[in-house]
Short mmCIF file of C-alpha atoms in Angstrom, two decimals:
data_model
loop_
_atom_site.label_atom_id
_atom_site.label_comp_id
_atom_site.label_asym_id
_atom_site.label_seq_id
_atom_site.Cartn_x
_atom_site.Cartn_y
_atom_site.Cartn_z
CA ASP A 111 0.03 -0.26 -0.14
CA ALA A 112 1.14 3.68 -0.82
CA GLY A 113 1.74 5.58 2.43
CA VAL A 114 1.45 9.27 2.73
CA ILE A 115 2.35 11.39 -0.58
CA GLN A 116 3.70 14.69 -0.25
CA SER A 117 4.72 17.00 -3.05
CA PRO A 118 7.22 18.58 -3.79
CA ARG A 119 9.81 17.02 -1.76
CA HIS A 120 11.92 20.16 -2.08
CA GLU A 121 11.11 23.93 -2.86
CA VAL A 122 12.95 26.84 -2.99
CA THR A 123 11.23 30.16 -3.58
CA GLU A 124 11.66 33.49 -2.84
CA MET A 125 10.04 35.96 -0.57
CA GLY A 126 6.58 37.05 -1.42
CA GLN A 127 5.83 34.12 -3.61
CA GLU A 128 3.06 31.74 -3.07
CA VAL A 129 3.85 28.11 -1.98
CA THR A 130 1.19 25.35 -2.39
CA LEU A 131 2.33 21.94 -0.62
CA ARG A 132 0.03 18.90 -1.53
CA CYS A 133 -0.78 15.73 0.45
CA LYS A 134 -2.42 12.61 -0.35
CA PRO A 135 -3.31 10.48 2.89
CA ILE A 136 -3.67 6.82 2.95
CA SER A 137 -6.72 5.75 1.50
CA GLY A 138 -9.23 5.04 4.23
CA HIS A 139 -7.91 7.18 6.87
CA ASN A 140 -10.38 9.96 7.97
CA SER A 141 -7.83 12.17 9.87
CA LEU A 142 -5.26 14.57 8.25
CA PHE A 143 -2.67 16.42 10.06
CA TRP A 144 -0.18 19.09 8.83
CA TYR A 145 2.67 19.57 10.76
CA ARG A 146 5.90 21.95 10.71
CA GLN A 147 9.36 20.82 11.96
CA THR A 148 11.99 23.49 12.57
CA MET A 149 15.17 23.24 14.82
CA MET A 150 14.02 25.88 17.23
CA ARG A 151 10.59 24.92 17.46
CA GLY A 152 10.22 21.13 16.88
CA LEU A 153 7.40 19.67 15.39
CA GLU A 154 4.33 22.00 15.50
CA LEU A 155 0.79 20.90 14.70
CA LEU A 156 -0.58 23.68 12.03
CA ILE A 157 -3.99 22.25 11.27
CA TYR A 158 -6.01 19.01 11.34
CA PHE A 159 -8.91 17.65 9.69
CA ASN A 160 -11.69 15.04 10.41
CA ASN A 161 -13.68 13.51 7.43
CA ASN A 162 -12.33 16.49 5.52
CA VAL A 163 -13.55 19.23 7.77
CA PRO A 164 -10.90 21.46 9.73
CA ILE A 165 -11.24 20.57 13.25
CA ASP A 166 -8.42 22.64 14.97
CA ASP A 167 -6.39 25.34 13.08
CA SER A 168 -5.21 27.05 16.33
CA GLY A 169 -1.72 26.40 15.01
CA MET A 170 -1.79 28.09 11.98
CA PRO A 171 0.78 31.05 12.16
CA GLU A 172 -1.35 33.89 10.51
CA ASP A 173 -3.47 34.58 7.72
CA ARG A 174 -0.59 33.88 5.03
CA PHE A 175 -1.40 30.16 6.02
CA SER A 176 -4.34 28.34 4.56
CA ALA A 177 -5.18 24.56 4.41
CA LYS A 178 -8.07 22.73 2.32
CA MET A 179 -9.32 19.27 2.07
CA PRO A 180 -11.62 19.13 -0.91
CA ASN A 181 -11.96 15.49 -0.66
CA ALA A 182 -10.76 12.64 1.19
CA SER A 183 -7.90 11.96 -0.93
CA PHE A 184 -6.29 15.19 -1.20
CA SER A 185 -5.04 18.37 1.11
CA THR A 186 -3.14 21.60 0.13
CA LEU A 187 -1.29 23.78 2.48
CA LYS A 188 -0.92 27.04 1.08
CA ILE A 189 1.38 30.19 2.13
CA GLN A 190 0.80 33.67 0.26
CA PRO A 191 2.86 35.48 0.74
CA SER A 192 5.93 33.36 1.82
CA GLU A 193 8.43 34.74 4.35
CA PRO A 194 11.99 33.47 5.17
CA ARG A 195 11.03 32.31 8.37
CA ASP A 196 8.53 29.95 6.66
CA SER A 197 11.36 28.03 5.86
CA ALA A 198 11.05 24.40 7.50
CA VAL A 199 9.83 20.95 6.91
CA TYR A 200 6.25 20.32 6.54
CA PHE A 201 4.85 16.96 7.10
CA CYS A 202 1.44 15.74 6.31
CA ALA A 203 0.05 12.96 8.38
CA SER A 204 -3.01 10.76 8.34
CA SER A 205 -4.78 8.38 10.54
CA LEU A 206 -7.58 6.39 11.12
CA GLU A 207 -9.23 7.85 13.89
CA ARG A 208 -11.44 4.98 14.89
CA SER A 209 -8.59 3.19 15.94
CA ASN A 210 -7.64 5.50 18.62
CA THR A 211 -4.03 4.32 18.64
CA GLY A 212 -2.46 7.70 18.13
CA GLU A 213 -0.37 6.27 15.21
CA LEU A 214 -0.02 8.58 12.61
CA PHE A 215 1.65 7.94 9.36
CA PHE A 216 3.86 10.60 8.24
CA GLY A 217 4.84 11.70 4.62
CA GLU A 218 8.34 12.08 3.60
CA GLY A 219 7.99 16.10 4.21
CA SER A 220 8.30 18.82 1.85
CA ARG A 221 11.37 20.76 2.67
CA LEU A 222 10.83 24.37 2.06
CA THR A 223 13.35 27.39 1.44
CA VAL A 224 12.37 30.89 1.43
CA LEU A 225 15.10 33.09 0.35
CA GLN B 16 6.42 26.09 29.97
CA LYS B 17 6.25 24.01 27.09
CA GLU B 18 3.51 21.24 26.80
CA VAL B 19 5.94 18.65 26.26
CA GLU B 20 9.51 18.62 27.53
CA GLN B 21 12.54 16.67 26.54
CA ASN B 22 16.03 17.03 27.09
CA SER B 23 17.47 17.74 23.64
CA GLY B 24 20.55 15.68 24.29
CA PRO B 25 22.79 14.44 22.95
CA LEU B 26 22.55 11.59 24.94
CA SER B 27 25.35 9.21 24.22
CA VAL B 28 25.53 5.37 25.40
CA PRO B 29 28.10 2.60 24.11
CA GLU B 30 26.47 -0.26 22.18
CA GLY B 31 24.83 -2.76 24.49
CA ALA B 32 23.87 -0.16 27.05
CA ILE B 33 20.61 0.86 28.29
CA ALA B 34 19.53 4.21 26.92
CA SER B 35 16.92 6.10 29.18
CA LEU B 36 14.93 8.85 27.71
CA ASN B 37 12.77 11.16 29.68
CA CYS B 38 9.79 13.36 28.77
CA THR B 39 7.60 15.63 30.93
CA TYR B 40 4.16 16.97 30.04
CA SER B 41 2.05 19.86 31.71
CA ASP B 42 -1.68 19.13 30.94
CA ARG B 43 -2.99 16.76 33.75
CA GLY B 44 -6.03 15.67 31.44
CA SER B 45 -3.51 14.08 28.83
CA GLN B 46 -4.83 10.76 28.06
CA SER B 47 -2.29 9.04 25.88
CA PHE B 48 1.30 9.15 25.27
CA PHE B 49 3.58 8.06 22.42
CA TRP B 50 7.20 7.68 21.59
CA TYR B 51 8.24 8.28 18.06
CA ARG B 52 11.44 7.76 16.54
CA GLN B 53 12.93 9.83 13.92
CA TYR B 54 16.12 9.14 11.63
CA SER B 55 17.82 12.28 10.25
CA GLY B 56 16.31 13.30 7.27
CA LYS B 57 13.07 11.06 7.45
CA SER B 58 9.79 11.48 9.09
CA PRO B 59 8.79 10.43 12.29
CA GLU B 60 7.41 6.76 13.02
CA LEU B 61 5.59 5.50 16.16
CA ILE B 62 7.62 3.02 18.22
CA MET B 63 5.78 2.72 21.34
CA SER B 64 2.37 3.95 23.13
CA ILE B 65 1.16 3.88 26.58
CA TYR B 66 -2.17 4.74 27.84
CA SER B 67 -2.09 3.58 31.70
CA ASN B 68 0.39 4.17 34.55
CA GLY B 69 2.92 1.51 34.77
CA ASP B 70 5.52 -0.26 32.28
CA LYS B 71 4.89 -1.29 28.76
CA GLU B 72 7.40 -3.79 27.05
CA ASP B 73 7.80 -4.45 23.46
CA GLY B 74 11.09 -6.25 22.69
CA ARG B 75 13.98 -4.24 23.53
CA PHE B 76 11.67 -1.21 24.19
CA THR B 77 10.11 -0.18 27.62
CA ALA B 78 7.62 2.82 27.96
CA GLN B 79 7.06 3.93 31.62
CA LEU B 80 3.90 6.10 32.68
CA ASN B 81 3.54 8.11 35.67
CA LYS B 82 0.46 10.19 35.66
CA ALA B 83 0.77 11.59 39.10
CA SER B 84 4.37 13.07 38.19
CA GLN B 85 3.13 13.75 34.79
CA TYR B 86 6.32 11.82 33.46
CA VAL B 87 6.76 9.31 30.51
CA SER B 88 10.08 7.66 29.70
CA LEU B 89 11.22 5.19 27.23
CA LEU B 90 14.14 2.61 27.82
CA ILE B 91 16.04 0.83 25.05
CA ARG B 92 17.94 -2.14 26.25
CA ASP B 93 20.99 -3.48 24.69
CA SER B 94 21.14 -0.52 22.28
CA GLN B 95 22.53 -0.68 18.88
CA PRO B 96 24.06 1.79 16.70
CA SER B 97 20.92 1.48 14.50
CA ASP B 98 19.08 2.90 17.51
CA SER B 99 20.89 6.40 16.87
CA ALA B 100 17.99 8.80 16.02
CA THR B 101 15.83 11.43 17.71
CA TYR B 102 13.22 10.30 19.88
CA LEU B 103 9.85 12.36 20.21
CA CYS B 104 7.82 12.07 22.84
CA ALA B 105 4.20 12.83 21.87
CA VAL B 106 0.84 13.27 23.87
CA VAL B 107 -2.89 13.58 23.35
CA ARG B 108 -4.14 16.43 25.46
CA ASP B 109 -7.45 15.49 26.03
CA THR B 110 -10.49 13.63 24.14
CA GLY B 111 -11.90 16.64 22.49
CA ARG B 112 -8.48 17.23 20.65
CA ARG B 113 -7.19 14.37 18.94
CA ALA B 114 -4.25 15.72 17.39
CA LEU B 115 -0.82 14.92 19.06
CA THR B 116 1.50 17.51 20.78
CA PHE B 117 5.05 16.70 20.55
CA GLY B 118 8.01 17.33 22.50
CA SER B 119 11.38 18.80 20.59
CA GLY B 120 12.85 15.59 21.02
CA THR B 121 16.03 13.76 22.37
CA ARG B 122 19.01 12.85 19.88
CA LEU B 123 20.55 9.76 20.97
CA GLN B 124 23.93 8.28 19.70
CA VAL B 125 24.85 4.81 20.36
CA GLN B 126 28.32 4.26 20.17
CA PRO B 127 30.07 1.18 18.53
#
Protein backbone atom coordinates (compact mmCIF):
# COMPACT_ATOMS: atom_id res chain seq x y z
CA ASP A 1 0.00 0.00 0.00
CA ALA A 2 1.16 3.52 -0.73
CA GLY A 3 1.88 5.63 2.29
CA VAL A 4 1.16 9.32 2.68
CA ILE A 5 2.35 11.10 -0.43
CA GLN A 6 3.58 14.67 -0.33
CA SER A 7 4.73 16.99 -3.05
CA PRO A 8 6.96 18.72 -3.75
CA ARG A 9 9.77 17.13 -1.73
CA HIS A 10 11.84 20.27 -1.99
CA GLU A 11 10.82 23.80 -2.79
CA VAL A 12 13.05 26.85 -2.99
CA THR A 13 11.30 30.12 -3.55
CA GLU A 14 11.76 33.81 -3.04
CA MET A 15 10.12 35.90 -0.38
CA GLY A 16 6.68 37.05 -1.42
CA GLN A 17 5.92 34.12 -3.67
CA GLU A 18 3.01 31.78 -3.19
CA VAL A 19 3.79 28.23 -2.09
CA THR A 20 1.41 25.30 -2.33
CA LEU A 21 2.18 21.99 -0.65
CA ARG A 22 0.15 18.91 -1.47
CA CYS A 23 -0.75 15.77 0.39
CA LYS A 24 -2.49 12.52 -0.43
CA PRO A 25 -3.37 10.59 2.75
CA ILE A 26 -3.51 6.83 3.07
CA SER A 27 -6.69 5.50 1.54
CA GLY A 28 -9.33 4.90 4.20
CA HIS A 29 -7.80 7.21 6.78
CA ASN A 30 -10.23 9.84 8.01
CA SER A 31 -7.91 12.24 9.84
CA LEU A 32 -5.25 14.39 8.22
CA PHE A 33 -2.67 16.55 9.94
CA TRP A 34 -0.24 19.23 8.80
CA TYR A 35 2.84 19.69 10.96
CA ARG A 36 5.84 21.99 10.58
CA GLN A 37 9.28 21.07 11.89
CA THR A 38 12.16 23.44 12.58
CA MET A 39 15.25 23.12 14.73
CA MET A 40 14.10 25.92 16.98
CA ARG A 41 10.47 24.93 17.53
CA GLY A 42 10.40 21.20 16.84
CA LEU A 43 7.31 19.56 15.38
CA GLU A 44 4.31 21.87 15.58
CA LEU A 45 0.75 21.09 14.62
CA LEU A 46 -0.63 23.58 12.12
CA ILE A 47 -4.08 22.15 11.41
CA TYR A 48 -5.94 18.92 11.39
CA PHE A 49 -8.99 17.65 9.53
CA ASN A 50 -11.41 14.92 10.43
CA ASN A 51 -13.63 13.60 7.64
CA ASN A 52 -12.44 16.53 5.49
CA VAL A 53 -13.59 19.12 8.04
CA PRO A 54 -11.03 21.37 9.76
CA ILE A 55 -11.20 20.60 13.47
CA ASP A 56 -8.35 22.61 14.93
CA ASP A 57 -6.46 25.33 13.08
CA SER A 58 -5.13 27.10 16.15
CA GLY A 59 -1.60 26.28 15.10
CA MET A 60 -1.81 28.13 11.79
CA PRO A 61 0.67 30.96 12.28
CA GLU A 62 -1.25 33.75 10.59
CA ASP A 63 -3.52 34.65 7.71
CA ARG A 64 -0.76 33.95 5.22
CA PHE A 65 -1.35 30.25 5.82
CA SER A 66 -4.41 28.41 4.58
CA ALA A 67 -5.28 24.74 4.25
CA LYS A 68 -8.00 22.91 2.40
CA MET A 69 -9.21 19.36 2.12
CA PRO A 70 -11.69 19.25 -0.76
CA ASN A 71 -12.04 15.48 -0.60
CA ALA A 72 -10.84 12.48 1.37
CA SER A 73 -7.82 11.91 -0.82
CA PHE A 74 -6.28 15.34 -1.16
CA SER A 75 -5.20 18.31 0.94
CA THR A 76 -3.24 21.47 0.30
CA LEU A 77 -1.34 23.87 2.51
CA LYS A 78 -0.82 27.28 0.97
CA ILE A 79 1.45 30.11 2.08
CA GLN A 80 0.87 33.47 0.47
CA PRO A 81 3.02 35.52 0.60
CA SER A 82 5.91 33.41 1.82
CA GLU A 83 8.58 34.76 4.16
CA PRO A 84 12.06 33.48 5.09
CA ARG A 85 10.81 32.47 8.56
CA ASP A 86 8.47 29.98 6.89
CA SER A 87 11.49 27.88 5.93
CA ALA A 88 10.93 24.46 7.49
CA VAL A 89 10.01 20.88 6.73
CA TYR A 90 6.27 20.52 6.39
CA PHE A 91 4.88 17.08 7.18
CA CYS A 92 1.49 15.73 6.32
CA ALA A 93 0.24 12.77 8.35
CA SER A 94 -2.91 10.70 8.33
CA SER A 95 -4.59 8.32 10.72
CA LEU A 96 -7.69 6.26 11.21
CA GLU A 97 -9.29 8.00 14.14
CA ARG A 98 -11.50 5.05 15.08
CA SER A 99 -8.41 3.08 15.98
CA ASN A 100 -7.48 5.57 18.70
CA THR A 101 -3.95 4.21 18.72
CA GLY A 102 -2.45 7.63 18.15
CA GLU A 103 -0.45 6.23 15.28
CA LEU A 104 0.11 8.89 12.71
CA PHE A 105 1.53 7.87 9.38
CA PHE A 106 3.79 10.62 8.13
CA GLY A 107 4.70 11.53 4.61
CA GLU A 108 8.31 12.14 3.70
CA GLY A 109 7.87 15.87 4.15
CA SER A 110 8.24 18.93 1.98
CA ARG A 111 11.38 20.93 2.68
CA LEU A 112 10.65 24.60 2.04
CA THR A 113 13.35 27.23 1.72
CA VAL A 114 12.26 30.83 1.33
CA LEU A 115 15.08 33.15 0.29
CA GLN B 1 6.28 26.17 30.07
CA LYS B 2 6.20 23.93 27.03
CA GLU B 3 3.40 21.42 26.87
CA VAL B 4 5.80 18.52 26.34
CA GLU B 5 9.40 18.82 27.47
CA GLN B 6 12.39 16.70 26.62
CA ASN B 7 16.11 17.12 27.05
CA SER B 8 17.48 17.79 23.59
CA GLY B 9 20.65 15.77 24.19
CA PRO B 10 22.63 14.35 22.62
CA LEU B 11 22.44 11.36 24.90
CA SER B 12 25.44 9.18 24.18
CA VAL B 13 25.54 5.54 25.28
CA PRO B 14 27.84 2.65 24.36
CA GLU B 15 26.54 -0.23 22.30
CA GLY B 16 24.80 -2.80 24.48
CA ALA B 17 23.94 -0.33 27.24
CA ILE B 18 20.50 0.82 28.35
CA ALA B 19 19.40 4.19 27.01
CA SER B 20 16.91 6.11 29.14
CA LEU B 21 14.87 8.88 27.56
CA ASN B 22 12.60 11.11 29.59
CA CYS B 23 9.65 13.38 28.95
CA THR B 24 7.39 15.54 31.10
CA TYR B 25 4.06 17.05 30.13
CA SER B 26 2.08 19.93 31.55
CA ASP B 27 -1.56 19.02 30.97
CA ARG B 28 -2.89 16.71 33.68
CA GLY B 29 -5.78 15.84 31.41
CA SER B 30 -3.49 14.15 28.91
CA GLN B 31 -4.85 10.76 28.00
CA SER B 32 -2.43 8.96 25.76
CA PHE B 33 1.31 8.96 25.34
CA PHE B 34 3.57 7.97 22.50
CA TRP B 35 7.19 7.63 21.51
CA TYR B 36 8.17 8.28 17.92
CA ARG B 37 11.59 7.73 16.40
CA GLN B 38 12.95 10.02 13.70
CA TYR B 39 16.10 9.27 11.77
CA SER B 40 17.98 12.23 10.34
CA GLY B 41 16.26 13.51 7.22
CA LYS B 42 13.33 11.12 7.62
CA SER B 43 9.81 11.34 8.97
CA PRO B 44 8.75 10.25 12.48
CA GLU B 45 7.52 6.69 13.03
CA LEU B 46 5.65 5.30 16.03
CA ILE B 47 7.56 2.85 18.21
CA MET B 48 5.56 2.73 21.47
CA SER B 49 2.27 3.84 22.94
CA ILE B 50 1.15 3.77 26.59
CA TYR B 51 -2.15 4.72 28.13
CA SER B 52 -2.09 3.68 31.80
CA ASN B 53 0.34 4.00 34.66
CA GLY B 54 3.14 1.48 34.81
CA ASP B 55 5.40 -0.22 32.31
CA LYS B 56 4.77 -1.52 28.84
CA GLU B 57 7.36 -3.68 27.14
CA ASP B 58 7.83 -4.39 23.44
CA GLY B 59 11.01 -6.19 22.54
CA ARG B 60 13.99 -4.07 23.57
CA PHE B 61 11.74 -1.09 24.31
CA THR B 62 9.95 -0.32 27.58
CA ALA B 63 7.70 2.69 28.03
CA GLN B 64 6.96 3.90 31.54
CA LEU B 65 4.15 6.23 32.56
CA ASN B 66 3.57 8.04 35.84
CA LYS B 67 0.53 10.30 35.54
CA ALA B 68 0.86 11.64 39.09
CA SER B 69 4.32 12.96 38.24
CA GLN B 70 3.33 13.77 34.65
CA TYR B 71 6.30 11.81 33.46
CA VAL B 72 6.88 9.40 30.59
CA SER B 73 10.06 7.54 29.82
CA LEU B 74 11.44 5.17 27.23
CA LEU B 75 14.09 2.59 27.97
CA ILE B 76 16.02 0.94 25.17
CA ARG B 77 17.85 -2.18 26.26
CA ASP B 78 20.91 -3.57 24.44
CA SER B 79 21.24 -0.33 22.48
CA GLN B 80 22.46 -0.70 18.92
CA PRO B 81 24.07 1.87 16.60
CA SER B 82 20.92 1.58 14.48
CA ASP B 83 18.99 3.06 17.43
CA SER B 84 20.81 6.36 16.90
CA ALA B 85 18.03 8.80 16.10
CA THR B 86 15.90 11.53 17.63
CA TYR B 87 13.15 10.24 19.91
CA LEU B 88 10.01 12.34 20.11
CA CYS B 89 7.60 12.14 23.00
CA ALA B 90 4.00 12.93 22.07
CA VAL B 91 0.77 13.27 24.02
CA VAL B 92 -2.90 13.54 23.23
CA ARG B 93 -3.96 16.35 25.51
CA ASP B 94 -7.62 15.49 25.94
CA THR B 95 -10.39 13.56 24.31
CA GLY B 96 -11.62 16.65 22.51
CA ARG B 97 -8.37 17.31 20.70
CA ARG B 98 -7.13 14.24 18.92
CA ALA B 99 -4.00 15.70 17.46
CA LEU B 100 -0.68 14.80 18.98
CA THR B 101 1.46 17.43 20.68
CA PHE B 102 5.14 16.62 20.30
CA GLY B 103 8.17 17.42 22.40
CA SER B 104 11.27 18.75 20.68
CA GLY B 105 12.96 15.37 20.86
CA THR B 106 16.06 13.84 22.40
CA ARG B 107 18.92 12.90 20.10
CA LEU B 108 20.37 9.51 20.97
CA GLN B 109 23.82 8.44 19.85
CA VAL B 110 24.83 4.81 20.35
CA GLN B 111 28.58 4.45 20.12
CA PRO B 112 29.87 1.17 18.58
